XYZ file of C-alpha atoms in Angstrom:
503
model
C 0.000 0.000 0.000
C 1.055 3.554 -0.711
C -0.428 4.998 2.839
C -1.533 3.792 6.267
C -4.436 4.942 8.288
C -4.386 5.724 12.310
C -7.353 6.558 13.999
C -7.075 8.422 17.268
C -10.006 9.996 19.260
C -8.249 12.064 21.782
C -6.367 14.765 19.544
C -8.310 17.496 18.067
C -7.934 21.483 16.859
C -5.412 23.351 16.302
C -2.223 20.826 16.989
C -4.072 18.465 13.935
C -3.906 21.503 11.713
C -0.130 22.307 12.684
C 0.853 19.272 12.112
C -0.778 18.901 8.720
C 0.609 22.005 8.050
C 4.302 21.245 8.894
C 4.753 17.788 7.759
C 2.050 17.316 4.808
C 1.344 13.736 6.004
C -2.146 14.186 8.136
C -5.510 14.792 7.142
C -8.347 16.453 9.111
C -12.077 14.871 8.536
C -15.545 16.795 9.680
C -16.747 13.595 12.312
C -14.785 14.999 15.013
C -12.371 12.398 14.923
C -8.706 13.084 13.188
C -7.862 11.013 10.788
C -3.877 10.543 10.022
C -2.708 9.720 7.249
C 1.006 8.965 6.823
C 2.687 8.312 3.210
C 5.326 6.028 3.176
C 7.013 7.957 1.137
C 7.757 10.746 3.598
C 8.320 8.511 6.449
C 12.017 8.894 7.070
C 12.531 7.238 10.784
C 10.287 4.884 12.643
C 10.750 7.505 15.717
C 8.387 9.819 13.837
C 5.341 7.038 14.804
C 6.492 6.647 18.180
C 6.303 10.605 18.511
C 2.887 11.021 16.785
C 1.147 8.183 18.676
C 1.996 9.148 22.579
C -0.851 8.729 24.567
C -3.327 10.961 26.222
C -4.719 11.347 29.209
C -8.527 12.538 29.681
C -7.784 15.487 31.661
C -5.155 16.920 28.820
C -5.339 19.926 26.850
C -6.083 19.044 22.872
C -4.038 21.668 21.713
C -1.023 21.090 23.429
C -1.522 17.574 22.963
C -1.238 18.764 19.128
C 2.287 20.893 19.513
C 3.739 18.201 21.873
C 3.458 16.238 18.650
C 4.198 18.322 16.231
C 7.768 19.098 18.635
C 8.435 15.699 19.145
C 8.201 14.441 15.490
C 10.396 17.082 14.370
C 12.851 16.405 16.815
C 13.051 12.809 15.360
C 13.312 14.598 12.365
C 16.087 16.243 12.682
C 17.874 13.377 15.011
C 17.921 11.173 11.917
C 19.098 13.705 9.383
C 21.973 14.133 12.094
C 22.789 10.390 12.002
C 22.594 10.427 8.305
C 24.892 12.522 8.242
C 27.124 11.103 10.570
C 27.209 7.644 8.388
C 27.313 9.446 5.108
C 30.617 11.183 6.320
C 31.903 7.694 6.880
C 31.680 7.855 10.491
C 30.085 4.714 13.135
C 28.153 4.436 16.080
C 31.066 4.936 18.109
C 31.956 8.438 16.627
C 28.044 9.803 16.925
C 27.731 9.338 20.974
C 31.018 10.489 21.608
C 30.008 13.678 19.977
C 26.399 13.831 21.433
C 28.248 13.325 24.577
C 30.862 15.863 24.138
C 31.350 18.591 27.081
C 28.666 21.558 26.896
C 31.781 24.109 26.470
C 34.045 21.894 24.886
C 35.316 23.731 21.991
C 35.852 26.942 24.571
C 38.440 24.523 27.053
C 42.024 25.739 27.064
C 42.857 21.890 28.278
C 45.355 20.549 25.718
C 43.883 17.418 24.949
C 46.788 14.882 24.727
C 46.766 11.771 22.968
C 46.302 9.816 25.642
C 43.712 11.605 27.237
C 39.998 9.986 26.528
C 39.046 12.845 24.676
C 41.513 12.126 21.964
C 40.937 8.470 22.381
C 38.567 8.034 19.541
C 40.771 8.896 16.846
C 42.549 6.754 14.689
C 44.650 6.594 12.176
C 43.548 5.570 8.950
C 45.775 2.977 6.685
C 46.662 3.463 2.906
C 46.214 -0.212 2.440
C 42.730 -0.335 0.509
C 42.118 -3.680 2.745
C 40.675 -1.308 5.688
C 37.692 -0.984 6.941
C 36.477 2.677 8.160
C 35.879 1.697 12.100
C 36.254 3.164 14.737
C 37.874 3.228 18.017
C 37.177 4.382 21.670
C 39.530 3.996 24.366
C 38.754 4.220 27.950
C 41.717 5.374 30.641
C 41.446 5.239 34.012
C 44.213 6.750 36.773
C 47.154 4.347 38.024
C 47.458 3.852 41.438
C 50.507 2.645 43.276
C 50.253 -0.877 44.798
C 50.377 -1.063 48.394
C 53.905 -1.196 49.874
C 55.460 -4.419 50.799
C 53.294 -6.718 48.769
C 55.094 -6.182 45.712
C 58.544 -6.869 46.901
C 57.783 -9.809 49.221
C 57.977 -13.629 48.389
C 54.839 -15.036 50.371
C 52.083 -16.080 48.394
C 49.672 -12.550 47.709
C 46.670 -14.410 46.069
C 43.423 -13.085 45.479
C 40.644 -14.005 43.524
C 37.897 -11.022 41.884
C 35.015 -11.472 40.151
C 33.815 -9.103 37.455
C 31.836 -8.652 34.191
C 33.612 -7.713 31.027
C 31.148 -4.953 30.815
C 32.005 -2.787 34.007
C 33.351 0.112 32.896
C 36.676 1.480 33.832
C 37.573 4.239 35.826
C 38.108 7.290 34.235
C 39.455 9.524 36.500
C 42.890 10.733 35.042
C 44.773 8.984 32.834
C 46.861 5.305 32.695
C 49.373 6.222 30.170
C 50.834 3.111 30.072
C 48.085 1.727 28.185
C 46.214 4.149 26.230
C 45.750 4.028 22.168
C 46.361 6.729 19.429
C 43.711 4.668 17.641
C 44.039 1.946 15.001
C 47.098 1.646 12.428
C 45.772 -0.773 10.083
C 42.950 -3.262 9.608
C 43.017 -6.592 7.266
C 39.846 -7.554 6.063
C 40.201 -9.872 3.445
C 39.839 -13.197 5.438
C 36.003 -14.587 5.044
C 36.387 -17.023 8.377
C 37.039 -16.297 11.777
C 40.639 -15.918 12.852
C 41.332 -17.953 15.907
C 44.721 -17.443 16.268
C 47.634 -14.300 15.729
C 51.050 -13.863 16.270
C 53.815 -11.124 15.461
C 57.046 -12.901 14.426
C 60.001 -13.591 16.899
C 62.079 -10.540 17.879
C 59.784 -8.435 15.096
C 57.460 -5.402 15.007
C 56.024 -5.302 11.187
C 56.134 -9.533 11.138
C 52.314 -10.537 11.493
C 50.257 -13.721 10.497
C 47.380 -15.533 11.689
C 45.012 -18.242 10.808
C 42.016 -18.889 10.463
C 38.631 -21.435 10.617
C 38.514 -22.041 6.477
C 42.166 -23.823 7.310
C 43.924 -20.405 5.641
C 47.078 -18.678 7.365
C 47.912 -15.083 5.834
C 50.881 -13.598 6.979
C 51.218 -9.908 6.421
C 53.266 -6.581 7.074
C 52.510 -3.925 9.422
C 54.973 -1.406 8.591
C 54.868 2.220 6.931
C 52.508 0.779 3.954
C 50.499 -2.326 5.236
C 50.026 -5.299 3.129
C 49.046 -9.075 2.686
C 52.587 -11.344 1.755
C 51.348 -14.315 1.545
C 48.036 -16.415 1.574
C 49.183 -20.337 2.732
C 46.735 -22.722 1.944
C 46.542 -26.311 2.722
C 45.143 -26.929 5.905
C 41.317 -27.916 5.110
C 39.657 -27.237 8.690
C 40.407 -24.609 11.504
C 43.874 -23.464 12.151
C 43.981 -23.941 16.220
C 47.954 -22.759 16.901
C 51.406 -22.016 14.805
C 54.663 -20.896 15.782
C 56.985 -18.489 13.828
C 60.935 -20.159 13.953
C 63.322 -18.480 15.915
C 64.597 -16.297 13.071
C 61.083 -16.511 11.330
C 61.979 -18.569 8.172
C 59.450 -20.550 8.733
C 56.068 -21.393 10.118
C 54.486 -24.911 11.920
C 50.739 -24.935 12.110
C 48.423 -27.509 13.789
C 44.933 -27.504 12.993
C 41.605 -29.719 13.348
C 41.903 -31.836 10.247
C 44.900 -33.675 12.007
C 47.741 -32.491 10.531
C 50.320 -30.265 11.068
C 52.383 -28.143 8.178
C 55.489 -26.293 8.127
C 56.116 -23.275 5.936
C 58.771 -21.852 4.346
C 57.936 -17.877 4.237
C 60.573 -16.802 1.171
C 58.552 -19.038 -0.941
C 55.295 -19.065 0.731
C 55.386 -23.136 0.301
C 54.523 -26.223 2.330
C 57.299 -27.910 2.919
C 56.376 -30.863 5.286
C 52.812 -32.483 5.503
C 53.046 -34.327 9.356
C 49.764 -36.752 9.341
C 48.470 -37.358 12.911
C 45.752 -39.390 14.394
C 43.520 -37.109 16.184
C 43.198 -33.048 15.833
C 46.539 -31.106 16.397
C 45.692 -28.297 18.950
C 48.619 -26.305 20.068
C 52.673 -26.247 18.733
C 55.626 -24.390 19.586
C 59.055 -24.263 18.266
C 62.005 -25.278 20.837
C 63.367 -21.912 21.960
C 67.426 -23.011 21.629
C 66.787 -26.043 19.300
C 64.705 -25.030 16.384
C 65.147 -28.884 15.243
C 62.724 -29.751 17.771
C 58.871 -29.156 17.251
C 56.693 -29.756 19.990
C 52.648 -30.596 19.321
C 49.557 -31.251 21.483
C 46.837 -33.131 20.388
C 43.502 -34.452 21.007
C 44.718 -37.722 21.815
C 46.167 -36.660 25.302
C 49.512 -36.771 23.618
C 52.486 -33.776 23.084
C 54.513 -35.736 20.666
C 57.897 -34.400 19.692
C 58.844 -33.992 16.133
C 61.648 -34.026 14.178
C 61.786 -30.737 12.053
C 64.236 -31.636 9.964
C 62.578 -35.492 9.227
C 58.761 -35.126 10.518
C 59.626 -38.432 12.298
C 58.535 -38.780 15.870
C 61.054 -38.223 18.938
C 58.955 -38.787 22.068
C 55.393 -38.839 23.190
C 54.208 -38.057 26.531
C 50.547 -38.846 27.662
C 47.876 -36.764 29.668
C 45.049 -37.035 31.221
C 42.891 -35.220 28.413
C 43.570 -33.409 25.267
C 46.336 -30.802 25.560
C 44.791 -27.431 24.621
C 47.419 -24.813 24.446
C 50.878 -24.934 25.635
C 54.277 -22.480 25.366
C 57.994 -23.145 26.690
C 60.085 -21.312 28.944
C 63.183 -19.254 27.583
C 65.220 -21.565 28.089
C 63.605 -24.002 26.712
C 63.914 -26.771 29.554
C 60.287 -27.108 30.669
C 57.062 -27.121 28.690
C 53.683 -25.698 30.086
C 50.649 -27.310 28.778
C 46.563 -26.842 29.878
C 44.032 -29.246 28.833
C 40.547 -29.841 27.821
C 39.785 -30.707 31.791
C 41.517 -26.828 33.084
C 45.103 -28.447 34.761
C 48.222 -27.040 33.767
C 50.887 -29.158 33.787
C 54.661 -28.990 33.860
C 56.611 -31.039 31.718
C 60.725 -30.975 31.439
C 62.681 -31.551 28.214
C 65.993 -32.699 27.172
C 67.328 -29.762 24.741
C 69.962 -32.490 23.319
C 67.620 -35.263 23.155
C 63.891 -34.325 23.052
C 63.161 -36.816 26.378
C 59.939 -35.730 27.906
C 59.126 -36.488 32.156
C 56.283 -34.834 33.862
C 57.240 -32.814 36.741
C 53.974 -31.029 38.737
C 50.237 -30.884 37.580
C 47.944 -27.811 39.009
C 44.590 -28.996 39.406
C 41.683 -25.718 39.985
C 39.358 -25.517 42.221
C 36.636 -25.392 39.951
C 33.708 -27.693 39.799
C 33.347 -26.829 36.068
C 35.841 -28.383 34.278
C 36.599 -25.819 31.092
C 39.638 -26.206 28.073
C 42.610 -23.974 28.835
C 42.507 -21.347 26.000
C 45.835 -19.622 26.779
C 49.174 -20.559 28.308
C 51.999 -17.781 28.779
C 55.295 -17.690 30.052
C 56.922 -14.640 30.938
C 60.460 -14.614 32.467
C 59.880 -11.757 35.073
C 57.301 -10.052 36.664
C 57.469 -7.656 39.981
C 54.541 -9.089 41.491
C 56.257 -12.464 41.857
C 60.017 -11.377 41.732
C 60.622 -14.279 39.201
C 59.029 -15.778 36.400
C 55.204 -16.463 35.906
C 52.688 -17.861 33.973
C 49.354 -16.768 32.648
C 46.655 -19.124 32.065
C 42.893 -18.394 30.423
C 40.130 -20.617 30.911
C 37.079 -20.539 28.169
C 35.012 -19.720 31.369
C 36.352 -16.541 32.115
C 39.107 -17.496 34.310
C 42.181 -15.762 34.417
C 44.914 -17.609 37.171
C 48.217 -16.246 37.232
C 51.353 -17.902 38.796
C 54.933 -17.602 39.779
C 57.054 -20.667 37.994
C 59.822 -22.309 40.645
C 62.617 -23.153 38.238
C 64.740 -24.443 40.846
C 62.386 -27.284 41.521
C 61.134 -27.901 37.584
C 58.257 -25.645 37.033
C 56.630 -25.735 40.787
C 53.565 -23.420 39.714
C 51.983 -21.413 43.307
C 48.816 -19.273 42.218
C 48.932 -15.910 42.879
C 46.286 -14.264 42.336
C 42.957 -14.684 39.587
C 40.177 -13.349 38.237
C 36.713 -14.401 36.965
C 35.116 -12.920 34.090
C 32.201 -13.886 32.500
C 31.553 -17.330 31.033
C 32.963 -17.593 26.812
C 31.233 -19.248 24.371
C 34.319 -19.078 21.888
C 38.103 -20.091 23.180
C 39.253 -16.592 23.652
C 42.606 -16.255 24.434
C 44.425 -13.662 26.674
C 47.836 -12.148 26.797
C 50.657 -10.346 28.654
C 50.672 -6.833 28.950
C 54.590 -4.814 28.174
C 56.139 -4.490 31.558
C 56.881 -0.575 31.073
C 57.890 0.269 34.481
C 58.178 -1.074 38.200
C 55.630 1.108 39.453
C 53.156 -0.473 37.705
C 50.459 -3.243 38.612
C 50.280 -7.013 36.291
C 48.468 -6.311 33.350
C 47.100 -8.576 31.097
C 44.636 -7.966 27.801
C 42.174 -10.224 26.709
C 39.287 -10.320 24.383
C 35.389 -10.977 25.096
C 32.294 -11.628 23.360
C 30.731 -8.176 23.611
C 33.215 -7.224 20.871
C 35.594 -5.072 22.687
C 39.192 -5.844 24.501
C 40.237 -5.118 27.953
C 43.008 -4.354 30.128
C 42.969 -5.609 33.614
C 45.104 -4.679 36.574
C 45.685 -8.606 38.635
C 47.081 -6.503 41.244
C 43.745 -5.256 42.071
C 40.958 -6.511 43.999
C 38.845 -3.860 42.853
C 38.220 -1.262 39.579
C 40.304 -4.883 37.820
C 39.840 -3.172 34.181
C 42.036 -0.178 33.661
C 41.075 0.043 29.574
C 38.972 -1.258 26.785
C 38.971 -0.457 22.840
C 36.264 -0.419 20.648
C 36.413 -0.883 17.500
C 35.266 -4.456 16.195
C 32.004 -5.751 15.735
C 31.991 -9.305 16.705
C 33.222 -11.455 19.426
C 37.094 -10.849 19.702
C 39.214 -13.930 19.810
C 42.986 -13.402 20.005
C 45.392 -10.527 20.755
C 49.322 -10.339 20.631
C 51.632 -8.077 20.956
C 54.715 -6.971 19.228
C 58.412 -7.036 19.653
C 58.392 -3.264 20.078
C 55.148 -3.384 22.601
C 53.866 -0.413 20.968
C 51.144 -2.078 18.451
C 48.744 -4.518 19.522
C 47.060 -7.315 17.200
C 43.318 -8.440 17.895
C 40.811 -10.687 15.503
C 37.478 -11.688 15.822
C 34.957 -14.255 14.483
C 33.749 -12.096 11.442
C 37.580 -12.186 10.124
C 38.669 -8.859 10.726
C 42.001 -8.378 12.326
C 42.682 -4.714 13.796
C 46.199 -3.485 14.522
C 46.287 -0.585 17.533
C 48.379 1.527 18.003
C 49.564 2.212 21.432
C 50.438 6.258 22.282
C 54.047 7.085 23.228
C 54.843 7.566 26.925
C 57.620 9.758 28.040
């Protein structure tokens, strides 16, 4: 039909005729009873009905009834010429409430806004690469505070456990400079599947590849003029974990259709096809012995590999399939999580690949969820020594100092429970700028944004989030030079941040 017809009995006079008057979309009839008639044609935003059919009380006056109207339509009016205008100008969501929520005297404050500073925060720079996506980015800060004395520098356990929701909002009074964002640097957009997994090469800050769930890998640059290298396709189902060498030659992928492929990168060929019998979930290159490629596996196995040969070196069994897993520098003990939520400890013979379980951390947990994430980091202040981060697709975050005098002894010291995942999101260290700062770790969520969270804080645990993707955000890395930060999500869309300069 070309028009609709709304009967109401309660408006009448002169707000009917001002109405007809101003919008040329309602009709007056003699029977006492307006008759409004709307033409689709004109109808530019569903608000306009909401505005011309608010109800009336008996006791109201008709003709104010009839300018309350008339006011209210127009204002929906001219809110959705605003918003057109906003999207025709290229510009989101995100871009639209910051300015509707800008200060009333905000272009009269002498306040250099810095780039750090949350005003600032939702600007970005835009990429020449013509694989980008126009989206936008909003970056919450909130103020550092100093840790209490003596907890820091002790060596007694400090554990706590939080609970919070990935949607509480940060603080934002004053600034955490540490990790704000400039905006975004670059986005790829070219994959069609979601990417599960990123990393930035070894000892590199432009190196950049992940993979994804149509069994694709796509390693890229991030430098001055960002660009797609290469496309490597073999894989045929999801690509759950890879590893770049140690002088990033060459790439070793797992992935669900139970096989695992290395890479040469100059070339952008597969090299070695390694057939196993069960999905390959996690693999890492040995850290001093590049020969040595280690694999988990849905058949409670990590099998070591001969690079050089594919052929098998030793197996090790679980309890249940190995999930994610990383090494320590040095390259003597292995940390592994499975499908169940232990982490484990394994030690390895650099000269001869010999695998022996050493110590098995068990949670708490009644609800046994796969370990998403497992991170080594050689030093941290909170625990004086090296830790480990582990991510649970629950929501659990567990941190822990690592005993390498007694091979890998793992003693919790502190976590945090965020909300329940649907998706194995995976979570990541935060750069260790300076020692007056707290643990922070960055993870993704479901609600399509990524956070920063403070460990060393019972309360106000996120310090940051950016906005900027519109789907459930998987993985995140950092780079060598801990000033750009990698996140994907399940639509395929990998977004590059760029993290402002601290003095």
């Amino acid at each position: 039909m070309a028009e609709g017809t709304i009967t109401n009995d309660s408006s009448k006079g002169d707000g009917a005729t001002a109405i007809q008057n101003n919008n040329d979309c309602i009709n007056s009839t003699d029977n006492g009873t307006n008759k409004i008639t709307i033409k689709k044609a004109n109808v530019k935003d569903p608000e306009i009905f909401s505005c011309l059919l608010q109800p009336a009380t008996s006791d109201s006056d008709r003709d104010y009834i009839g300018i309350r109207r008339f006011l209210l339509a127009r204002k929906a009016e001219s809110g959705f010429h605003r918003r057109l205008d906003w999207r025709c100008n290229e510009k989101g969501y995100v871009a639209y409430r910051n300015y509707i929520r800008r200060p009333r005297n905000w272009e009269n404050l002498q306040i250099p806004s810095h780039s750090s500073t949350p005003g600032n925060s939702g600007r970005w720079i835009s990429t020449p690469s013509p694989l980008s996506h126009l989206f936008k980015v909003e970056s919450w800060n909130s103020s550092s505070r100093d840790l209490r004395s003596g907890t820091l520098a002790s060596n007694h356990r400090t554990s706590f456990s939080s609970s919070i929701s990935d949607s509480d909002r940060p603080r934002r009074q004053g600034v955490e400079p540490a990790y704000s964002f400039v905006g975004m640097h670059c986005i790829f957009d070219q994959c069609k599947a979601a990417v599960t997994v990123l990393k930035f090469g070894h000892m590199s800050s432009d190196l950049l590849a992940y993979g994804a769930s149509d069994g694709t890998l796509t390693v890229c640059t991030v430098s001055e003029t960002p660009s797609v290298m290469k496309q490597l396709k073999g894989h045929s189902k999801d690509v759950t974990d890879f590893d770049f060498s140690s002088n990033n030659q060459y790439i070793a992928s797992s992935s669900m259709d139970k096989t695992v492929r290395v890479w040469e990168l100059s070339k952008g060929l597969c090299i070695r096809v390694i057939y196993g019998v069960s999905s390959q979930m996690c693999i890492r290159f040995h850290p001093v012995n590049n020969n040595f490629l280690s694999v988990g596996n849905a058949n409670k196995e990590i099998t070591v590999f001969n690079f050089s040969t594919g052929r098998i070196i030793k197996k090790s069994v679980f309890d249940s399939e190995v999930t994610s897993m990383d090494h320590d520098h040095a390259g003597q003990l292995i940390f592994c999580g499975d499908a169940q939520g232990c982490i484990y400890t394994v030690s390895m013979d650099s000269h001869t690949g010999a695998l022996s379980r050493s110590h098995r951390y068990r949670s708490s947990s009644k609800q046994k969820c796969p370990v998403t994430t497992v991170q080594y980091r050689s030093f941290s202040l909170l625990a004086g020594g090296p830790v480990l981060l582990t991510c649970t697709q629950d929501g659990s975050l567990s941190f822990f100092s690592v005993a390498l005098e007694i091979q890998g002894y793992l003693t919790l010291r502190c976590s945090l429970k965020l909300s329940p995942r649907i998706h194995s999101i995976r979570a990541s260290f935060c750069p260790l700028l300076s020692l007056d700062k707290g643990e922070y770790i960055v993870a993704g969520s479901e609600d399509s944004n990524v956070y920063f969270y403070d460990l060393t804080r019972p309360r106000h645990t996120c310090v940051n989030k950016l906005q900027g993707h519109r789907f459930p955000v998987i993985g995140v890395a950092w780079n060598h030079g801990e000033n750009l930060l990698a996140s994907s999500d399940l639509y395929g869309v990998v977004i590059v941040w760029k993290r402002a300069k601290t003095s």
